[in-house]
Amino acid sequence: MTQPTWDAVDAYFSEQLVGHDPVLEAAAADADAAGLPHIAVAPNQGKLLHLLALTQGARRILEVGTLGGYSAIWLARALPADGTLITLEIDPTHAAVARGNLARAGLEKIAEVRLGRAADSLAALAEEGVEPFDLVFIDADKPSNPEYFRWALRLTRPGSLIVVDNVVRGGAVADAHSTDPAIVATRALHELIAAEPRVTATSVQTVGSKGYDGFTLARVQG
């Protein structure tokens, strides 16, 4: 199979199962207009996050890596009216675009964009003693994923879900000799998860409009 086939299949499923959504389409357009990188989740992947949050009955969601707010909209829409989404972004331009997109989606009262280094923001959340999150979505700088996962464990509870995106890296994750910092960290992340008795996890390879990649899904056990 080739990239055009993957694109066509994603487009078909998105058309059939996601449909036309002016708010999400406007969010993607605003991100493009602001020059943000084209690395947001695809529509069908966004809906997967939405369904995971709904299935989880999530009331509190943490996202590490906001970009233009596209995935944040999908996640926040799964929350009840008194729910909370906190999303972390290091880039001021990205954060401004995300805040505008969340406001247009009518989610500004339940979705908060925190600006700064994710590691610093995660430490601040722990210092604040926030209530545990029911779902954590990690989609930021890949070399920091092991650190982000450790913080996610501190900020969740038994039964919470942790989703880590972009873990297959075009298949390069299987290369034990790679010196690419993203690959080294991704392998370290999975070694950490494998040795961590508090979680049970699996990873899934995906192909589609975003290429060949995948995600890891971990459930906190206790």
mmCIF file with all atom_site columns, C-alpha atoms in Angstrom:
data_model
loop_
_atom_site.group_PDB
_atom_site.id
_atom_site.type_symbol
_atom_site.label_atom_id
_atom_site.label_alt_id
_atom_site.label_comp_id
_atom_site.label_asym_id
_atom_site.label_entity_id
_atom_site.label_seq_id
_atom_site.pdbx_PDB_ins_code
_atom_site.Cartn_x
_atom_site.Cartn_y
_atom_site.Cartn_z
_atom_site.occupancy
_atom_site.B_iso_or_equiv
_atom_site.pdbx_formal_charge
_atom_site.auth_seq_id
_atom_site.auth_comp_id
_atom_site.auth_asym_id
_atom_site.auth_atom_id
_atom_site.pdbx_PDB_model_num
ATOM 1   C CA . MET A 1 1   ? 0.000   0.000  0.000  1.00 0.00 ? 1   MET A CA 1
ATOM 2   C CA . THR A 1 2   ? 1.107   3.581  -0.635 1.00 0.00 ? 2   THR A CA 1
ATOM 3   C CA . GLN A 1 3   ? 0.545   7.004  0.899  1.00 0.00 ? 3   GLN A CA 1
ATOM 4   C CA . PRO A 1 4   ? -2.186  7.914  -1.653 1.00 0.00 ? 4   PRO A CA 1
ATOM 5   C CA . THR A 1 5   ? -4.111  4.790  -0.593 1.00 0.00 ? 5   THR A CA 1
ATOM 6   C CA . TRP A 1 6   ? -3.702  5.647  3.080  1.00 0.00 ? 6   TRP A CA 1
ATOM 7   C CA . ASP A 1 7   ? -4.907  9.194  2.372  1.00 0.00 ? 7   ASP A CA 1
ATOM 8   C CA . ALA A 1 8   ? -7.943  7.916  0.479  1.00 0.00 ? 8   ALA A CA 1
ATOM 9   C CA . VAL A 1 9   ? -8.914  5.494  3.251  1.00 0.00 ? 9   VAL A CA 1
ATOM 10  C CA . ASP A 1 10  ? -8.585  8.194  5.919  1.00 0.00 ? 10  ASP A CA 1
ATOM 11  C CA . ALA A 1 11  ? -10.687 10.547 3.794  1.00 0.00 ? 11  ALA A CA 1
ATOM 12  C CA . TYR A 1 12  ? -13.355 7.864  3.351  1.00 0.00 ? 12  TYR A CA 1
ATOM 13  C CA . PHE A 1 13  ? -13.634 7.055  7.046  1.00 0.00 ? 13  PHE A CA 1
ATOM 14  C CA . SER A 1 14  ? -13.547 10.735 7.998  1.00 0.00 ? 14  SER A CA 1
ATOM 15  C CA . GLU A 1 15  ? -16.338 11.486 5.532  1.00 0.00 ? 15  GLU A CA 1
ATOM 16  C CA . GLN A 1 16  ? -18.473 8.580  6.714  1.00 0.00 ? 16  GLN A CA 1
ATOM 17  C CA . LEU A 1 17  ? -17.854 8.676  10.470 1.00 0.00 ? 17  LEU A CA 1
ATOM 18  C CA . VAL A 1 18  ? -16.655 12.198 11.309 1.00 0.00 ? 18  VAL A CA 1
ATOM 19  C CA . GLY A 1 19  ? -18.398 14.346 8.731  1.00 0.00 ? 19  GLY A CA 1
ATOM 20  C CA . HIS A 1 20  ? -18.329 18.073 8.103  1.00 0.00 ? 20  HIS A CA 1
ATOM 21  C CA . ASP A 1 21  ? -17.489 20.112 11.208 1.00 0.00 ? 21  ASP A CA 1
ATOM 22  C CA . PRO A 1 22  ? -17.151 23.866 10.610 1.00 0.00 ? 22  PRO A CA 1
ATOM 23  C CA . VAL A 1 23  ? -15.533 24.518 13.995 1.00 0.00 ? 23  VAL A CA 1
ATOM 24  C CA . LEU A 1 24  ? -12.804 21.922 13.548 1.00 0.00 ? 24  LEU A CA 1
ATOM 25  C CA . GLU A 1 25  ? -12.244 22.916 9.953  1.00 0.00 ? 25  GLU A CA 1
ATOM 26  C CA . ALA A 1 26  ? -11.901 26.562 10.995 1.00 0.00 ? 26  ALA A CA 1
ATOM 27  C CA . ALA A 1 27  ? -9.432  25.539 13.704 1.00 0.00 ? 27  ALA A CA 1
ATOM 28  C CA . ALA A 1 28  ? -7.300  23.724 11.131 1.00 0.00 ? 28  ALA A CA 1
ATOM 29  C CA . ALA A 1 29  ? -7.527  26.690 8.761  1.00 0.00 ? 29  ALA A CA 1
ATOM 30  C CA . ASP A 1 30  ? -6.463  29.153 11.471 1.00 0.00 ? 30  ASP A CA 1
ATOM 31  C CA . ALA A 1 31  ? -3.498  26.950 12.350 1.00 0.00 ? 31  ALA A CA 1
ATOM 32  C CA . ASP A 1 32  ? -2.456  26.899 8.693  1.00 0.00 ? 32  ASP A CA 1
ATOM 33  C CA . ALA A 1 33  ? -2.887  30.668 8.370  1.00 0.00 ? 33  ALA A CA 1
ATOM 34  C CA . ALA A 1 34  ? -0.667  31.200 11.426 1.00 0.00 ? 34  ALA A CA 1
ATOM 35  C CA . GLY A 1 35  ? 2.055   29.019 9.932  1.00 0.00 ? 35  GLY A CA 1
ATOM 36  C CA . LEU A 1 36  ? 1.793   26.234 12.494 1.00 0.00 ? 36  LEU A CA 1
ATOM 37  C CA . PRO A 1 37  ? 3.371   22.910 11.468 1.00 0.00 ? 37  PRO A CA 1
ATOM 38  C CA . HIS A 1 38  ? 1.034   20.351 9.910  1.00 0.00 ? 38  HIS A CA 1
ATOM 39  C CA . ILE A 1 39  ? 1.331   17.856 12.743 1.00 0.00 ? 39  ILE A CA 1
ATOM 40  C CA . ALA A 1 40  ? -2.132  17.936 14.340 1.00 0.00 ? 40  ALA A CA 1
ATOM 41  C CA . VAL A 1 41  ? -4.026  14.667 14.600 1.00 0.00 ? 41  VAL A CA 1
ATOM 42  C CA . ALA A 1 42  ? -6.176  13.639 11.651 1.00 0.00 ? 42  ALA A CA 1
ATOM 43  C CA . PRO A 1 43  ? -9.988  13.943 11.983 1.00 0.00 ? 43  PRO A CA 1
ATOM 44  C CA . ASN A 1 44  ? -10.481 10.204 12.533 1.00 0.00 ? 44  ASN A CA 1
ATOM 45  C CA . GLN A 1 45  ? -7.690  10.202 15.117 1.00 0.00 ? 45  GLN A CA 1
ATOM 46  C CA . GLY A 1 46  ? -9.281  13.182 16.851 1.00 0.00 ? 46  GLY A CA 1
ATOM 47  C CA . LYS A 1 47  ? -12.539 11.297 17.060 1.00 0.00 ? 47  LYS A CA 1
ATOM 48  C CA . LEU A 1 48  ? -10.700 8.317  18.559 1.00 0.00 ? 48  LEU A CA 1
ATOM 49  C CA . LEU A 1 49  ? -9.468  10.582 21.357 1.00 0.00 ? 49  LEU A CA 1
ATOM 50  C CA . HIS A 1 50  ? -13.025 11.877 21.779 1.00 0.00 ? 50  HIS A CA 1
ATOM 51  C CA . LEU A 1 51  ? -14.425 8.351  22.026 1.00 0.00 ? 51  LEU A CA 1
ATOM 52  C CA . LEU A 1 52  ? -11.737 7.281  24.491 1.00 0.00 ? 52  LEU A CA 1
ATOM 53  C CA . ALA A 1 53  ? -12.596 10.248 26.704 1.00 0.00 ? 53  ALA A CA 1
ATOM 54  C CA . LEU A 1 54  ? -16.319 9.469  26.473 1.00 0.00 ? 54  LEU A CA 1
ATOM 55  C CA . THR A 1 55  ? -15.770 5.780  27.196 1.00 0.00 ? 55  THR A CA 1
ATOM 56  C CA . GLN A 1 56  ? -13.591 6.741  30.129 1.00 0.00 ? 56  GLN A CA 1
ATOM 57  C CA . GLY A 1 57  ? -16.327 9.024  31.461 1.00 0.00 ? 57  GLY A CA 1
ATOM 58  C CA . ALA A 1 58  ? -13.588 11.614 31.795 1.00 0.00 ? 58  ALA A CA 1
ATOM 59  C CA . ARG A 1 59  ? -14.250 14.734 33.829 1.00 0.00 ? 59  ARG A CA 1
ATOM 60  C CA . ARG A 1 60  ? -10.653 15.965 33.899 1.00 0.00 ? 60  ARG A CA 1
ATOM 61  C CA . ILE A 1 61  ? -8.282  15.758 30.925 1.00 0.00 ? 61  ILE A CA 1
ATOM 62  C CA . LEU A 1 62  ? -4.650  16.817 30.602 1.00 0.00 ? 62  LEU A CA 1
ATOM 63  C CA . GLU A 1 63  ? -3.045  17.373 27.203 1.00 0.00 ? 63  GLU A CA 1
ATOM 64  C CA . VAL A 1 64  ? 0.718   17.824 26.806 1.00 0.00 ? 64  VAL A CA 1
ATOM 65  C CA . GLY A 1 65  ? 1.239   19.694 23.529 1.00 0.00 ? 65  GLY A CA 1
ATOM 66  C CA . THR A 1 66  ? -1.541  22.001 22.331 1.00 0.00 ? 66  THR A CA 1
ATOM 67  C CA . LEU A 1 67  ? -0.409  23.210 18.874 1.00 0.00 ? 67  LEU A CA 1
ATOM 68  C CA . GLY A 1 68  ? -3.482  24.992 17.439 1.00 0.00 ? 68  GLY A CA 1
ATOM 69  C CA . GLY A 1 69  ? -6.040  23.363 19.719 1.00 0.00 ? 69  GLY A CA 1
ATOM 70  C CA . TYR A 1 70  ? -7.454  20.867 17.211 1.00 0.00 ? 70  TYR A CA 1
ATOM 71  C CA . SER A 1 71  ? -7.098  17.806 19.443 1.00 0.00 ? 71  SER A CA 1
ATOM 72  C CA . ALA A 1 72  ? -8.008  19.900 22.487 1.00 0.00 ? 72  ALA A CA 1
ATOM 73  C CA . ILE A 1 73  ? -11.395 20.630 20.904 1.00 0.00 ? 73  ILE A CA 1
ATOM 74  C CA . TRP A 1 74  ? -12.015 16.934 20.316 1.00 0.00 ? 74  TRP A CA 1
ATOM 75  C CA . LEU A 1 75  ? -11.093 16.120 23.914 1.00 0.00 ? 75  LEU A CA 1
ATOM 76  C CA . ALA A 1 76  ? -12.950 19.012 25.539 1.00 0.00 ? 76  ALA A CA 1
ATOM 77  C CA . ARG A 1 77  ? -16.132 18.171 23.645 1.00 0.00 ? 77  ARG A CA 1
ATOM 78  C CA . ALA A 1 78  ? -16.190 14.835 25.474 1.00 0.00 ? 78  ALA A CA 1
ATOM 79  C CA . LEU A 1 79  ? -16.314 16.537 28.871 1.00 0.00 ? 79  LEU A CA 1
ATOM 80  C CA . PRO A 1 80  ? -19.440 17.354 30.879 1.00 0.00 ? 80  PRO A CA 1
ATOM 81  C CA . ALA A 1 81  ? -20.369 21.001 31.379 1.00 0.00 ? 81  ALA A CA 1
ATOM 82  C CA . ASP A 1 82  ? -18.431 21.103 34.656 1.00 0.00 ? 82  ASP A CA 1
ATOM 83  C CA . GLY A 1 83  ? -15.435 19.240 33.259 1.00 0.00 ? 83  GLY A CA 1
ATOM 84  C CA . THR A 1 84  ? -11.880 20.533 32.925 1.00 0.00 ? 84  THR A CA 1
ATOM 85  C CA . LEU A 1 85  ? -9.266  20.327 30.186 1.00 0.00 ? 85  LEU A CA 1
ATOM 86  C CA . ILE A 1 86  ? -5.775  21.683 30.819 1.00 0.00 ? 86  ILE A CA 1
ATOM 87  C CA . THR A 1 87  ? -3.524  21.767 27.779 1.00 0.00 ? 87  THR A CA 1
ATOM 88  C CA . LEU A 1 88  ? 0.162   22.719 27.853 1.00 0.00 ? 88  LEU A CA 1
ATOM 89  C CA . GLU A 1 89  ? 1.974   24.678 25.134 1.00 0.00 ? 89  GLU A CA 1
ATOM 90  C CA . ILE A 1 90  ? 5.450   26.201 24.992 1.00 0.00 ? 90  ILE A CA 1
ATOM 91  C CA . ASP A 1 91  ? 5.007   28.431 21.925 1.00 0.00 ? 91  ASP A CA 1
ATOM 92  C CA . PRO A 1 92  ? 3.130   31.750 22.447 1.00 0.00 ? 92  PRO A CA 1
ATOM 93  C CA . THR A 1 93  ? 1.844   31.828 18.861 1.00 0.00 ? 93  THR A CA 1
ATOM 94  C CA . HIS A 1 94  ? 0.521   28.292 19.090 1.00 0.00 ? 94  HIS A CA 1
ATOM 95  C CA . ALA A 1 95  ? -1.129  29.069 22.423 1.00 0.00 ? 95  ALA A CA 1
ATOM 96  C CA . ALA A 1 96  ? -2.812  32.188 21.047 1.00 0.00 ? 96  ALA A CA 1
ATOM 97  C CA . VAL A 1 97  ? -4.205  30.275 18.063 1.00 0.00 ? 97  VAL A CA 1
ATOM 98  C CA . ALA A 1 98  ? -5.429  27.495 20.353 1.00 0.00 ? 98  ALA A CA 1
ATOM 99  C CA . ARG A 1 99  ? -7.166  29.925 22.714 1.00 0.00 ? 99  ARG A CA 1
ATOM 100 C CA . GLY A 1 100 ? -8.961  31.514 19.776 1.00 0.00 ? 100 GLY A CA 1
ATOM 101 C CA . ASN A 1 101 ? -10.023 28.154 18.408 1.00 0.00 ? 101 ASN A CA 1
ATOM 102 C CA . LEU A 1 102 ? -11.271 26.932 21.780 1.00 0.00 ? 102 LEU A CA 1
ATOM 103 C CA . ALA A 1 103 ? -13.218 30.161 22.292 1.00 0.00 ? 103 ALA A CA 1
ATOM 104 C CA . ARG A 1 104 ? -14.879 29.829 18.880 1.00 0.00 ? 104 ARG A CA 1
ATOM 105 C CA . ALA A 1 105 ? -15.810 26.254 19.826 1.00 0.00 ? 105 ALA A CA 1
ATOM 106 C CA . GLY A 1 106 ? -17.490 27.581 22.990 1.00 0.00 ? 106 GLY A CA 1
ATOM 107 C CA . LEU A 1 107 ? -15.050 25.690 25.198 1.00 0.00 ? 107 LEU A CA 1
ATOM 108 C CA . GLU A 1 108 ? -13.130 28.520 26.829 1.00 0.00 ? 108 GLU A CA 1
ATOM 109 C CA . LYS A 1 109 ? -14.853 27.959 30.190 1.00 0.00 ? 109 LYS A CA 1
ATOM 110 C CA . ILE A 1 110 ? -13.700 24.356 30.502 1.00 0.00 ? 110 ILE A CA 1
ATOM 111 C CA . ALA A 1 111 ? -10.438 24.429 28.508 1.00 0.00 ? 111 ALA A CA 1
ATOM 112 C CA . GLU A 1 112 ? -7.349  26.196 29.836 1.00 0.00 ? 112 GLU A CA 1
ATOM 113 C CA . VAL A 1 113 ? -4.178  26.689 27.779 1.00 0.00 ? 113 VAL A CA 1
ATOM 114 C CA . ARG A 1 114 ? -1.104  26.984 29.995 1.00 0.00 ? 114 ARG A CA 1
ATOM 115 C CA . LEU A 1 115 ? 1.924   28.609 28.383 1.00 0.00 ? 115 LEU A CA 1
ATOM 116 C CA . GLY A 1 116 ? 5.442   27.466 29.234 1.00 0.00 ? 116 GLY A CA 1
ATOM 117 C CA . ARG A 1 117 ? 7.731   24.456 29.185 1.00 0.00 ? 117 ARG A CA 1
ATOM 118 C CA . ALA A 1 118 ? 5.595   21.369 29.660 1.00 0.00 ? 118 ALA A CA 1
ATOM 119 C CA . ALA A 1 119 ? 7.930   19.984 32.325 1.00 0.00 ? 119 ALA A CA 1
ATOM 120 C CA . ASP A 1 120 ? 7.572   23.207 34.323 1.00 0.00 ? 120 ASP A CA 1
ATOM 121 C CA . SER A 1 121 ? 3.795   23.266 33.892 1.00 0.00 ? 121 SER A CA 1
ATOM 122 C CA . LEU A 1 122 ? 3.522   19.624 34.965 1.00 0.00 ? 122 LEU A CA 1
ATOM 123 C CA . ALA A 1 123 ? 5.601   20.323 38.054 1.00 0.00 ? 123 ALA A CA 1
ATOM 124 C CA . ALA A 1 124 ? 3.365   23.308 38.824 1.00 0.00 ? 124 ALA A CA 1
ATOM 125 C CA . LEU A 1 125 ? 0.237   21.161 38.543 1.00 0.00 ? 125 LEU A CA 1
ATOM 126 C CA . ALA A 1 126 ? 1.707   18.692 41.027 1.00 0.00 ? 126 ALA A CA 1
ATOM 127 C CA . GLU A 1 127 ? 2.679   21.544 43.339 1.00 0.00 ? 127 GLU A CA 1
ATOM 128 C CA . GLU A 1 128 ? -0.873  22.906 43.153 1.00 0.00 ? 128 GLU A CA 1
ATOM 129 C CA . GLY A 1 129 ? -2.214  19.546 44.273 1.00 0.00 ? 129 GLY A CA 1
ATOM 130 C CA . VAL A 1 130 ? -4.747  19.353 41.437 1.00 0.00 ? 130 VAL A CA 1
ATOM 131 C CA . GLU A 1 131 ? -7.323  16.585 41.356 1.00 0.00 ? 131 GLU A CA 1
ATOM 132 C CA . PRO A 1 132 ? -6.187  13.538 39.376 1.00 0.00 ? 132 PRO A CA 1
ATOM 133 C CA . PHE A 1 133 ? -6.809  13.502 35.651 1.00 0.00 ? 133 PHE A CA 1
ATOM 134 C CA . ASP A 1 134 ? -8.927  10.772 34.091 1.00 0.00 ? 134 ASP A CA 1
ATOM 135 C CA . LEU A 1 135 ? -7.152  10.917 30.748 1.00 0.00 ? 135 LEU A CA 1
ATOM 136 C CA . VAL A 1 136 ? -3.765  12.282 29.672 1.00 0.00 ? 136 VAL A CA 1
ATOM 137 C CA . PHE A 1 137 ? -2.832  12.802 26.025 1.00 0.00 ? 137 PHE A CA 1
ATOM 138 C CA . ILE A 1 138 ? 0.902   13.270 25.407 1.00 0.00 ? 138 ILE A CA 1
ATOM 139 C CA . ASP A 1 139 ? 1.755   14.776 22.029 1.00 0.00 ? 139 ASP A CA 1
ATOM 140 C CA . ALA A 1 140 ? 4.654   17.192 22.454 1.00 0.00 ? 140 ALA A CA 1
ATOM 141 C CA . ASP A 1 141 ? 8.447   17.046 21.960 1.00 0.00 ? 141 ASP A CA 1
ATOM 142 C CA . LYS A 1 142 ? 9.310   13.377 21.702 1.00 0.00 ? 142 LYS A CA 1
ATOM 143 C CA . PRO A 1 143 ? 12.680  13.394 23.524 1.00 0.00 ? 143 PRO A CA 1
ATOM 144 C CA . SER A 1 144 ? 10.819  14.422 26.693 1.00 0.00 ? 144 SER A CA 1
ATOM 145 C CA . ASN A 1 145 ? 8.205   11.649 26.555 1.00 0.00 ? 145 ASN A CA 1
ATOM 146 C CA . PRO A 1 146 ? 9.687   9.547  29.389 1.00 0.00 ? 146 PRO A CA 1
ATOM 147 C CA . GLU A 1 147 ? 9.599   12.614 31.653 1.00 0.00 ? 147 GLU A CA 1
ATOM 148 C CA . TYR A 1 148 ? 6.067   13.465 30.575 1.00 0.00 ? 148 TYR A CA 1
ATOM 149 C CA . PHE A 1 149 ? 4.945   9.900  31.262 1.00 0.00 ? 149 PHE A CA 1
ATOM 150 C CA . ARG A 1 150 ? 6.399   9.976  34.772 1.00 0.00 ? 150 ARG A CA 1
ATOM 151 C CA . TRP A 1 151 ? 4.500   13.183 35.472 1.00 0.00 ? 151 TRP A CA 1
ATOM 152 C CA . ALA A 1 152 ? 1.334   11.672 33.985 1.00 0.00 ? 152 ALA A CA 1
ATOM 153 C CA . LEU A 1 153 ? 1.597   8.823  36.478 1.00 0.00 ? 153 LEU A CA 1
ATOM 154 C CA . ARG A 1 154 ? 1.841   11.329 39.328 1.00 0.00 ? 154 ARG A CA 1
ATOM 155 C CA . LEU A 1 155 ? -1.159  13.286 38.081 1.00 0.00 ? 155 LEU A CA 1
ATOM 156 C CA . THR A 1 156 ? -3.564  10.396 37.451 1.00 0.00 ? 156 THR A CA 1
ATOM 157 C CA . ARG A 1 157 ? -5.366  7.749  39.492 1.00 0.00 ? 157 ARG A CA 1
ATOM 158 C CA . PRO A 1 158 ? -6.063  4.017  39.212 1.00 0.00 ? 158 PRO A CA 1
ATOM 159 C CA . GLY A 1 159 ? -8.304  3.621  36.180 1.00 0.00 ? 159 GLY A CA 1
ATOM 160 C CA . SER A 1 160 ? -6.955  6.651  34.315 1.00 0.00 ? 160 SER A CA 1
ATOM 161 C CA . LEU A 1 161 ? -5.781  6.364  30.704 1.00 0.00 ? 161 LEU A CA 1
ATOM 162 C CA . ILE A 1 162 ? -2.528  7.746  29.304 1.00 0.00 ? 162 ILE A CA 1
ATOM 163 C CA . VAL A 1 163 ? -2.200  8.045  25.524 1.00 0.00 ? 163 VAL A CA 1
ATOM 164 C CA . VAL A 1 164 ? 1.182   8.776  23.938 1.00 0.00 ? 164 VAL A CA 1
ATOM 165 C CA . ASP A 1 165 ? 1.151   9.714  20.245 1.00 0.00 ? 165 ASP A CA 1
ATOM 166 C CA . ASN A 1 166 ? 3.764   9.244  17.501 1.00 0.00 ? 166 ASN A CA 1
ATOM 167 C CA . VAL A 1 167 ? 5.561   6.260  18.991 1.00 0.00 ? 167 VAL A CA 1
ATOM 168 C CA . VAL A 1 168 ? 6.270   4.250  15.823 1.00 0.00 ? 168 VAL A CA 1
ATOM 169 C CA . ARG A 1 169 ? 8.302   6.951  14.063 1.00 0.00 ? 169 ARG A CA 1
ATOM 170 C CA . GLY A 1 170 ? 7.917   5.395  10.606 1.00 0.00 ? 170 GLY A CA 1
ATOM 171 C CA . GLY A 1 171 ? 9.117   2.067  12.001 1.00 0.00 ? 171 GLY A CA 1
ATOM 172 C CA . ALA A 1 172 ? 12.364  3.499  13.364 1.00 0.00 ? 172 ALA A CA 1
ATOM 173 C CA . VAL A 1 173 ? 11.343  2.636  16.934 1.00 0.00 ? 173 VAL A CA 1
ATOM 174 C CA . ALA A 1 174 ? 12.499  -0.919 16.218 1.00 0.00 ? 174 ALA A CA 1
ATOM 175 C CA . ASP A 1 175 ? 16.066  0.259  15.533 1.00 0.00 ? 175 ASP A CA 1
ATOM 176 C CA . ALA A 1 176 ? 18.030  -0.406 18.724 1.00 0.00 ? 176 ALA A CA 1
ATOM 177 C CA . HIS A 1 177 ? 21.060  1.354  17.257 1.00 0.00 ? 177 HIS A CA 1
ATOM 178 C CA . SER A 1 178 ? 19.361  4.637  16.386 1.00 0.00 ? 178 SER A CA 1
ATOM 179 C CA . THR A 1 179 ? 20.958  7.793  17.745 1.00 0.00 ? 179 THR A CA 1
ATOM 180 C CA . ASP A 1 180 ? 17.967  9.979  16.867 1.00 0.00 ? 180 ASP A CA 1
ATOM 181 C CA . PRO A 1 181 ? 16.904  11.606 20.180 1.00 0.00 ? 181 PRO A CA 1
ATOM 182 C CA . ALA A 1 182 ? 13.222  11.004 19.409 1.00 0.00 ? 182 ALA A CA 1
ATOM 183 C CA . ILE A 1 183 ? 13.830  7.305  18.788 1.00 0.00 ? 183 ILE A CA 1
ATOM 184 C CA . VAL A 1 184 ? 16.096  6.890  21.794 1.00 0.00 ? 184 VAL A CA 1
ATOM 185 C CA . ALA A 1 185 ? 13.484  8.532  24.017 1.00 0.00 ? 185 ALA A CA 1
ATOM 186 C CA . THR A 1 186 ? 10.618  6.549  22.524 1.00 0.00 ? 186 THR A CA 1
ATOM 187 C CA . ARG A 1 187 ? 12.435  3.311  23.243 1.00 0.00 ? 187 ARG A CA 1
ATOM 188 C CA . ALA A 1 188 ? 13.240  4.547  26.756 1.00 0.00 ? 188 ALA A CA 1
ATOM 189 C CA . LEU A 1 189 ? 9.553   5.358  27.236 1.00 0.00 ? 189 LEU A CA 1
ATOM 190 C CA . HIS A 1 190 ? 8.505   1.815  26.407 1.00 0.00 ? 190 HIS A CA 1
ATOM 191 C CA . GLU A 1 191 ? 11.210  0.314  28.600 1.00 0.00 ? 191 GLU A CA 1
ATOM 192 C CA . LEU A 1 192 ? 9.886   2.519  31.396 1.00 0.00 ? 192 LEU A CA 1
ATOM 193 C CA . ILE A 1 193 ? 6.318   1.392  30.770 1.00 0.00 ? 193 ILE A CA 1
ATOM 194 C CA . ALA A 1 194 ? 7.323   -2.275 30.566 1.00 0.00 ? 194 ALA A CA 1
ATOM 195 C CA . ALA A 1 195 ? 9.035   -2.048 33.956 1.00 0.00 ? 195 ALA A CA 1
ATOM 196 C CA . GLU A 1 196 ? 6.267   -0.033 35.613 1.00 0.00 ? 196 GLU A CA 1
ATOM 197 C CA . PRO A 1 197 ? 3.934   -2.245 37.696 1.00 0.00 ? 197 PRO A CA 1
ATOM 198 C CA . ARG A 1 198 ? 1.374   0.532  38.035 1.00 0.00 ? 198 ARG A CA 1
ATOM 199 C CA . VAL A 1 199 ? 0.322   0.391  34.376 1.00 0.00 ? 199 VAL A CA 1
ATOM 200 C CA . THR A 1 200 ? -0.756  -2.090 31.743 1.00 0.00 ? 200 THR A CA 1
ATOM 201 C CA . ALA A 1 201 ? -0.238  -0.974 28.172 1.00 0.00 ? 201 ALA A CA 1
ATOM 202 C CA . THR A 1 202 ? -0.131  -1.753 24.484 1.00 0.00 ? 202 THR A CA 1
ATOM 203 C CA . SER A 1 203 ? 1.024   0.040  21.347 1.00 0.00 ? 203 SER A CA 1
ATOM 204 C CA . VAL A 1 204 ? -0.761  0.155  17.989 1.00 0.00 ? 204 VAL A CA 1
ATOM 205 C CA . GLN A 1 205 ? 0.753   0.889  14.577 1.00 0.00 ? 205 GLN A CA 1
ATOM 206 C CA . THR A 1 206 ? -1.284  3.118  12.282 1.00 0.00 ? 206 THR A CA 1
ATOM 207 C CA . VAL A 1 207 ? -1.144  4.251  8.662  1.00 0.00 ? 207 VAL A CA 1
ATOM 208 C CA . GLY A 1 208 ? -3.075  7.152  7.187  1.00 0.00 ? 208 GLY A CA 1
ATOM 209 C CA . SER A 1 209 ? -2.908  10.752 6.129  1.00 0.00 ? 209 SER A CA 1
ATOM 210 C CA . LYS A 1 210 ? -0.255  11.323 8.813  1.00 0.00 ? 210 LYS A CA 1
ATOM 211 C CA . GLY A 1 211 ? 1.944   8.553  7.418  1.00 0.00 ? 211 GLY A CA 1
ATOM 212 C CA . TYR A 1 212 ? 3.169   5.450  9.228  1.00 0.00 ? 212 TYR A CA 1
ATOM 213 C CA . ASP A 1 213 ? 3.128   5.902  12.983 1.00 0.00 ? 213 ASP A CA 1
ATOM 214 C CA . GLY A 1 214 ? 1.116   4.799  16.004 1.00 0.00 ? 214 GLY A CA 1
ATOM 215 C CA . PHE A 1 215 ? 0.249   5.365  19.635 1.00 0.00 ? 215 PHE A CA 1
ATOM 216 C CA . THR A 1 216 ? 0.678   3.765  23.040 1.00 0.00 ? 216 THR A CA 1
ATOM 217 C CA . LEU A 1 217 ? -2.280  3.334  25.370 1.00 0.00 ? 217 LEU A CA 1
ATOM 218 C CA . ALA A 1 218 ? -1.641  2.736  29.072 1.00 0.00 ? 218 ALA A CA 1
ATOM 219 C CA . ARG A 1 219 ? -4.137  2.162  31.886 1.00 0.00 ? 219 ARG A CA 1
ATOM 220 C CA . VAL A 1 220 ? -3.104  3.087  35.396 1.00 0.00 ? 220 VAL A CA 1
ATOM 221 C CA . GLN A 1 221 ? -3.592  0.089  37.657 1.00 0.00 ? 221 GLN A CA 1
ATOM 222 C CA . GLY A 1 222 ? -2.722  1.465  41.052 1.00 0.00 ? 222 GLY A CA 1
#
